[in-house]
Each structure stands twice: as structure tokens, then as C-alpha cells.
Amino acid sequence: MSDIGRLAELEIKLRQNATPAELKFKSYLDGLNIKYYFQKGLRCGNRARIVDFYVPSASIAFEIDGPYHKEKYQKLSDDEREDEIMAKYKSIVFIRFSNEDVMNKPKKVKSILLQVLRPGHPSAWDP
């Protein structure tokens, strides 16, 4: 199987095994009616890197972090992955949300989404 085929297979597997927080965040993006990619694979040299959500019109990658992302090893791994992606795709900006915020603080998350995806739009989005 080609690298592209393996990447597509990985994207599908990640979508099929999405976390509840990822699915909730997906519903927030759907509510904004903005085109995005869920579990988007990006080629970085010989490596494939996956971002949870990618909005090409804003060049923003959103990551939804479970508790293990607070572990030192995982934080270093996340930083390395972001650095690789930003080295190749210079304009990409990363915004990270915790599972807890996505699940328990929807107004906060939606307000941030409106600010970065719809500049000038009122930040109060009533669910």
C-alpha cells in the first residue's frame, strides 16, 4: 500500500474511533457552517502527521486534548509534531482545547471559535 493509502486508512480509523470530545467539537464546527477536515493527514517530509481538525480557510489546526496530553512525554511529542507541521506549512496556527473544556464549557469554546473563524462576529453564540 502506498504512503497516501496508509495515510487515508489512518484518517478513516481515527474518524471511526473519535472521542466524545472530538465529536462534540465537530458539532460546534458544524454549527458554524465552515468547511473543515476531521482527522486531517499532512505530509511532513517522510512522515505523515494528523491534526484533529483543520480549517483551510483560516489555516488553523484544532487539537482536542485528553488528560494524557498533560504528561511530559506527550507534551514533548505534541510540540515536536506541531513544529514539524509549522516548518512545512508556515501559515498553520494551532489552537488546543482540553476534553474538559469541550465537554463542560461550550460557551467558552464556541466564543473562541467565533473569534478566530469569524472575526468581527459577535462572540455570544447561544447553543
Coordinates of N, CA, C and O in Angstrom, one line a residue:
M1 N 0.8 -1.2 0.0 CA 0.0 0.0 0.0 C 0.9 1.2 0.0 O 1.9 1.3 0.7
S2 N 0.5 2.3 -0.7 CA 1.3 3.5 -0.8 C 1.2 4.3 0.5 O 0.3 4.1 1.3
D3 N 2.1 5.3 0.6 CA 2.0 6.1 1.8 C 0.7 6.9 1.8 O 0.2 7.1 2.9
I4 N 0.2 7.3 0.7 CA -1.0 8.1 0.6 C -2.2 7.1 1.1 O -3.1 7.5 1.8
G5 N -2.1 5.9 0.6 CA -3.2 4.9 1.0 C -3.1 4.6 2.5 O -4.2 4.5 3.2
R6 N -1.9 4.5 3.1 CA -1.8 4.3 4.5 C -2.3 5.5 5.3 O -2.9 5.3 6.4
L7 N -2.0 6.7 4.8 CA -2.5 7.9 5.5 C -4.0 8.0 5.5 O -4.6 8.3 6.5
A8 N -4.6 7.7 4.3 CA -6.0 7.7 4.2 C -6.7 6.7 5.1 O -7.7 6.9 5.8
E9 N -6.0 5.5 5.2 CA -6.5 4.5 6.1 C -6.5 4.9 7.6 O -7.4 4.7 8.3
L10 N -5.4 5.6 8.0 CA -5.3 6.1 9.3 C -6.3 7.1 9.6 O -6.9 7.1 10.7
E11 N -6.5 8.1 8.7 CA -7.5 9.1 8.9 C -8.9 8.5 9.1 O -9.6 8.9 10.0
I12 N -9.3 7.5 8.3 CA -10.6 6.8 8.5 C -10.6 6.1 9.8 O -11.7 6.2 10.5
K13 N -9.6 5.4 10.2 CA -9.6 4.7 11.5 C -9.8 5.7 12.7 O -10.5 5.5 13.6
L14 N -9.1 6.9 12.6 CA -9.2 7.9 13.7 C -10.6 8.4 13.7 O -11.2 8.7 14.8
R15 N -11.2 8.7 12.5 CA -12.6 9.2 12.5 C -13.6 8.2 13.1 O -14.5 8.6 13.8
Q16 N -13.4 6.9 12.8 CA -14.3 5.9 13.3 C -14.1 5.7 14.8 O -15.1 5.2 15.5
N17 N -13.0 6.1 15.4 CA -12.7 5.9 16.8 C -12.7 7.2 17.5 O -11.9 7.4 18.5
A18 N -13.4 8.2 17.0 CA -13.4 9.5 17.6 C -13.8 9.5 19.0 O -14.7 8.8 19.4
T19 N -13.2 10.4 19.8 CA -13.6 10.5 21.2 C -14.9 11.3 21.3 O -15.3 12.1 20.4
P20 N -15.6 11.2 22.5 CA -16.8 12.0 22.7 C -16.5 13.5 22.6 O -17.3 14.3 22.0
A21 N -15.3 14.0 23.1 CA -15.0 15.4 23.0 C -14.7 15.8 21.5 O -15.1 16.9 21.1
E22 N -14.1 15.0 20.7 CA -13.9 15.3 19.3 C -15.3 15.4 18.6 O -15.5 16.3 17.8
L23 N -16.2 14.5 18.9 CA -17.5 14.5 18.2 C -18.3 15.8 18.7 O -18.9 16.4 17.8
K24 N -18.1 16.2 19.9 CA -18.8 17.4 20.4 C -18.2 18.6 19.7 O -18.9 19.5 19.2
F25 N -16.9 18.7 19.6 CA -16.2 19.8 18.9 C -16.6 19.8 17.5 O -16.9 20.9 16.9
K26 N -16.7 18.7 16.8 CA -17.2 18.6 15.5 C -18.6 19.2 15.3 O -18.8 20.0 14.4
S27 N -19.4 19.0 16.3 CA -20.8 19.6 16.2 C -20.7 21.1 16.4 O -21.5 21.8 15.7
Y28 N -19.8 21.6 17.1 CA -19.6 23.1 17.2 C -19.2 23.6 15.9 O -19.7 24.7 15.4
L29 N -18.2 23.0 15.2 CA -17.8 23.5 13.9 C -18.9 23.4 12.9 O -19.1 24.3 12.0
D30 N -19.7 22.3 12.9 CA -20.8 22.1 12.0 C -21.8 23.3 12.2 O -22.4 23.7 11.2
G31 N -22.0 23.7 13.4 CA -22.9 24.8 13.7 C -22.5 26.1 13.1 O -23.3 27.0 12.9
L32 N -21.2 26.2 12.8 CA -20.7 27.5 12.2 C -20.7 27.4 10.7 O -20.5 28.4 10.0
N33 N -21.0 26.2 10.2 CA -21.1 26.0 8.7 C -19.9 26.5 8.0 O -19.9 27.2 7.0
I34 N -18.7 26.1 8.5 CA -17.4 26.4 7.9 C -16.8 25.0 7.5 O -16.9 24.0 8.2
K35 N -16.2 25.1 6.3 CA -15.5 23.8 5.8 C -14.3 23.5 6.7 O -13.5 24.4 6.9
Y36 N -14.2 22.2 7.1 CA -13.1 21.8 7.9 C -12.9 20.3 7.5 O -13.7 19.6 6.9
Y37 N -11.7 19.9 7.9 CA -11.3 18.4 7.8 C -11.2 17.9 9.2 O -10.6 18.5 10.0
F38 N -11.7 16.7 9.3 CA -11.7 16.0 10.6 C -10.6 14.9 10.5 O -10.7 14.1 9.6
Q39 N -9.7 14.9 11.4 CA -8.5 13.9 11.3 C -7.8 14.0 10.0 O -7.8 13.1 9.2
K40 N -7.3 15.2 9.8 CA -6.6 15.5 8.5 C -5.1 15.1 8.6 O -4.4 15.5 9.5
G41 N -4.7 14.4 7.6 CA -3.3 14.0 7.4 C -2.5 15.0 6.7 O -3.0 15.5 5.6
L42 N -1.4 15.4 7.2 CA -0.5 16.3 6.5 C 0.9 15.6 6.3 O 1.4 15.1 7.2
R43 N 1.4 15.8 5.1 CA 2.7 15.2 4.9 C 3.8 16.2 5.3 O 3.8 17.3 5.0
C44 N 4.8 15.6 6.1 CA 5.9 16.4 6.6 C 7.2 15.6 6.3 O 7.5 14.8 7.1
G45 N 7.7 15.9 5.1 CA 8.9 15.1 4.7 C 8.5 13.6 4.5 O 7.5 13.3 3.8
N46 N 9.2 12.7 5.2 CA 8.9 11.3 5.1 C 7.8 10.9 6.1 O 7.5 9.7 6.1
R47 N 7.3 11.8 6.9 CA 6.3 11.4 7.9 C 5.0 12.0 7.6 O 4.8 13.0 6.9
A48 N 4.0 11.3 8.1 CA 2.6 11.8 8.0 C 2.2 12.2 9.4 O 2.5 11.5 10.4
R49 N 1.6 13.4 9.5 CA 1.1 13.9 10.8 C -0.3 14.2 10.7 O -0.8 14.7 9.6
I50 N -1.1 13.9 11.7 CA -2.5 14.0 11.7 C -2.9 15.1 12.7 O -2.3 15.2 13.8
V51 N -3.8 16.0 12.3 CA -4.3 17.0 13.2 C -5.8 16.7 13.4 O -6.5 16.1 12.5
D52 N -6.3 16.9 14.6 CA -7.7 16.6 14.8 C -8.7 17.3 13.9 O -9.6 16.6 13.3
F53 N -8.6 18.6 13.7 CA -9.4 19.4 12.9 C -8.5 20.4 12.1 O -7.7 21.0 12.7
Y54 N -8.8 20.6 10.9 CA -8.1 21.6 10.1 C -9.1 22.4 9.3 O -9.9 21.9 8.6
V55 N -9.0 23.8 9.5 CA -9.9 24.7 8.7 C -9.0 25.4 7.7 O -8.2 26.3 8.1
P56 N -9.0 25.0 6.5 CA -8.1 25.6 5.5 C -8.3 27.1 5.2 O -7.4 27.8 5.0
S57 N -9.6 27.5 5.3 CA -9.8 28.9 5.0 C -9.2 29.9 6.1 O -8.9 31.0 5.8
A58 N -8.9 29.4 7.3 CA -8.3 30.2 8.3 C -6.9 29.7 8.6 O -6.2 30.3 9.4
S59 N -6.5 28.6 8.0 CA -5.2 27.9 8.2 C -5.0 27.7 9.7 O -3.9 28.0 10.3
I60 N -6.0 27.1 10.4 CA -6.0 26.8 11.8 C -6.2 25.3 12.0 O -7.1 24.7 11.4
A61 N -5.3 24.7 12.8 CA -5.5 23.3 13.2 C -5.9 23.3 14.7 O -5.3 24.0 15.5
F62 N -7.0 22.6 14.9 CA -7.5 22.5 16.3 C -7.2 21.1 16.8 O -7.4 20.1 16.1
E63 N -6.7 21.0 18.0 CA -6.4 19.8 18.7 C -7.2 19.7 20.0 O -7.4 20.7 20.7
I64 N -7.8 18.5 20.1 CA -8.7 18.3 21.3 C -7.9 17.3 22.2 O -7.6 16.1 21.8
D65 N -7.5 17.8 23.3 CA -6.5 17.0 24.2 C -7.2 16.4 25.4 O -7.8 17.0 26.2
G66 N -7.0 15.1 25.4 CA -7.4 14.3 26.6 C -6.3 14.5 27.7 O -5.3 15.1 27.5
P67 N -6.6 13.9 28.9 CA -5.7 14.1 30.1 C -4.3 13.7 29.8 O -3.4 14.3 30.4
Y68 N -4.0 12.7 29.0 CA -2.7 12.2 28.8 C -1.8 13.3 28.1 O -0.6 13.2 28.1
H69 N -2.4 14.3 27.5 CA -1.6 15.3 26.8 C -0.9 16.2 27.8 O 0.0 17.0 27.5
K70 N -1.2 16.1 29.1 CA -0.5 16.8 30.2 C 0.7 16.1 30.6 O 1.6 16.7 31.3
E71 N 0.9 14.9 30.2 CA 2.1 14.1 30.6 C 3.3 14.7 29.8 O 3.2 15.1 28.7
K72 N 4.4 14.7 30.5 CA 5.6 15.4 30.0 C 6.0 14.8 28.6 O 6.2 15.5 27.6
Y73 N 6.0 13.5 28.5 CA 6.4 12.8 27.2 C 5.4 13.2 26.1 O 5.9 13.6 25.0
Q74 N 4.1 13.2 26.4 CA 3.1 13.5 25.4 C 3.2 15.0 25.0 O 3.1 15.3 23.8
K75 N 3.5 15.8 25.9 CA 3.6 17.3 25.6 C 4.8 17.5 24.7 O 4.7 18.2 23.7
L76 N 5.9 16.8 25.0 CA 7.1 17.0 24.1 C 6.8 16.4 22.7 O 7.1 17.0 21.7
S77 N 6.1 15.3 22.6 CA 5.7 14.7 21.3 C 4.7 15.7 20.6 O 4.9 15.9 19.4
D78 N 3.8 16.3 21.3 CA 2.9 17.2 20.6 C 3.6 18.4 20.1 O 3.4 18.9 19.0
D79 N 4.5 18.9 20.9 CA 5.3 20.1 20.5 C 6.2 19.8 19.2 O 6.2 20.6 18.3
E80 N 6.8 18.6 19.2 CA 7.6 18.2 18.1 C 6.7 18.1 16.8 O 7.1 18.5 15.8
R81 N 5.5 17.5 17.0 CA 4.6 17.3 15.8 C 4.2 18.7 15.3 O 4.2 18.9 14.1
E82 N 3.8 19.6 16.2 CA 3.4 20.9 15.8 C 4.6 21.6 15.1 O 4.4 22.3 14.0
D83 N 5.8 21.5 15.6 CA 7.0 22.2 15.0 C 7.2 21.7 13.6 O 7.5 22.4 12.7
E84 N 7.1 20.3 13.4 CA 7.2 19.7 12.0 C 6.2 20.3 11.1 O 6.5 20.6 9.9
I85 N 5.0 20.3 11.5 CA 3.9 20.8 10.6 C 4.1 22.3 10.3 O 4.0 22.7 9.1
M86 N 4.4 23.1 11.3 CA 4.6 24.5 11.1 C 5.8 24.8 10.2 O 5.9 25.8 9.5
A87 N 6.8 23.9 10.3 CA 8.0 24.1 9.4 C 7.7 24.0 8.0 O 8.2 24.6 7.1
K88 N 6.8 23.0 7.7 CA 6.4 22.8 6.3 C 5.2 23.7 5.8 O 5.2 24.2 4.7
Y89 N 4.2 23.8 6.7 CA 3.1 24.6 6.4 C 3.1 25.9 7.2 O 2.5 26.0 8.3
K90 N 3.9 26.9 6.8 CA 4.2 28.0 7.5 C 3.1 28.8 8.1 O 3.2 29.4 9.2
S91 N 1.9 28.8 7.5 CA 0.8 29.6 7.9 C -0.1 29.0 9.0 O -1.0 29.6 9.5
I92 N 0.1 27.7 9.2 CA -0.8 27.0 10.1 C -0.6 27.5 11.6 O 0.5 27.6 12.0
V93 N -1.7 27.7 12.2 CA -1.7 28.1 13.7 C -2.4 27.0 14.4 O -3.4 26.4 13.9
F94 N -1.9 26.6 15.6 CA -2.5 25.5 16.4 C -3.3 26.2 17.5 O -2.8 27.1 18.2
I95 N -4.5 25.7 17.8 CA -5.3 26.0 18.9 C -5.7 24.7 19.6 O -6.2 23.8 19.0
R96 N -5.4 24.6 20.9 CA -5.7 23.4 21.6 C -6.8 23.7 22.6 O -6.8 24.7 23.3
F97 N -7.7 22.7 22.7 CA -8.7 22.7 23.7 C -8.6 21.4 24.5 O -8.3 20.3 23.9
S98 N -8.9 21.4 25.8 CA -8.9 20.2 26.6 C -10.3 19.5 26.4 O -11.3 20.2 26.1
N99 N -10.3 18.2 26.6 CA -11.6 17.5 26.6 C -12.6 18.1 27.5 O -13.8 18.3 27.2
E100 N -12.1 18.5 28.7 CA -12.9 19.1 29.7 C -13.6 20.4 29.3 O -14.8 20.6 29.4
D101 N -12.8 21.2 28.6 CA -13.4 22.5 28.1 C -14.5 22.2 27.0 O -15.5 22.8 27.0
V102 N -14.2 21.3 26.1 CA -15.1 21.0 25.0 C -16.4 20.4 25.6 O -17.5 20.8 25.2
M103 N -16.3 19.6 26.6 CA -17.5 18.9 27.1 C -18.2 19.8 28.1 O -19.5 19.7 28.2
N104 N -17.5 20.6 28.9 CA -18.1 21.2 30.0 C -18.2 22.8 29.9 O -18.9 23.4 30.7
K105 N -17.5 23.3 28.9 CA -17.6 24.8 28.8 C -17.8 25.2 27.3 O -17.0 25.8 26.7
P106 N -19.0 24.8 26.8 CA -19.3 25.0 25.4 C -19.3 26.5 25.0 O -18.9 26.8 23.9
K107 N -19.8 27.4 25.9 CA -19.9 28.8 25.5 C -18.5 29.3 25.4 O -18.2 30.1 24.5
K108 N -17.5 28.9 26.2 CA -16.1 29.4 26.1 C -15.5 28.9 24.8 O -14.9 29.7 24.1
V109 N -15.7 27.6 24.5 CA -15.1 27.1 23.3 C -15.8 27.7 22.0 O -15.0 28.2 21.1
K110 N -17.1 27.9 22.0 CA -17.8 28.5 20.9 C -17.4 29.9 20.7 O -17.2 30.4 19.6
S111 N -17.2 30.6 21.8 CA -16.7 32.0 21.7 C -15.4 32.1 21.1 O -15.1 33.0 20.2
I112 N -14.5 31.3 21.4 CA -13.1 31.3 20.8 C -13.2 30.9 19.4 O -12.6 31.6 18.5
L113 N -14.0 29.9 19.0 CA -14.2 29.6 17.6 C -14.7 30.8 16.8 O -14.2 31.0 15.7
L114 N -15.7 31.5 17.3 CA -16.2 32.6 16.6 C -15.2 33.7 16.4 O -15.1 34.3 15.4
Q115 N -14.4 33.9 17.4 CA -13.3 34.9 17.4 C -12.3 34.6 16.3 O -11.8 35.5 15.6
V116 N -11.9 33.4 16.2 CA -10.8 33.0 15.2 C -11.3 32.7 13.9 O -10.6 32.8 12.9
L117 N -12.6 32.2 13.8 CA -13.1 31.7 12.5 C -14.0 32.8 11.8 O -14.2 32.7 10.6
R118 N -14.6 33.6 12.6 CA -15.5 34.7 12.1 C -15.1 36.0 12.7 O -15.9 36.5 13.6
P119 N -14.0 36.6 12.4 CA -13.6 37.8 13.1 C -14.6 38.9 12.8 O -15.2 39.0 11.8
G120 N -14.9 39.6 13.9 CA -15.9 40.7 13.8 C -17.3 40.2 14.1 O -18.2 41.0 14.3
H121 N -17.5 38.9 14.2 CA -18.8 38.3 14.6 C -19.0 38.4 16.1 O -18.1 38.3 16.8
P122 N -20.2 38.8 16.5 CA -20.5 38.8 18.0 C -20.0 37.5 18.6 O -20.4 36.4 18.1
S123 N -19.3 37.5 19.7 CA -18.8 36.3 20.3 C -19.8 35.5 21.1 O -19.5 34.4 21.6
A124 N -21.0 36.0 21.3 CA -22.0 35.3 22.0 C -22.8 34.4 21.1 O -23.5 34.9 20.2
W125 N -22.6 33.1 21.2 CA -23.3 32.2 20.3 C -24.1 31.3 21.2 O -23.6 30.5 22.0
D126 N -25.4 31.5 21.2 CA -26.3 30.7 22.1 C -26.6 29.4 21.5 O -27.1 29.3 20.4
P127 N -26.2 28.3 22.2 CA -26.3 27.0 21.7 C -27.7 26.6 21.4 O -28.7 26.6 21.8

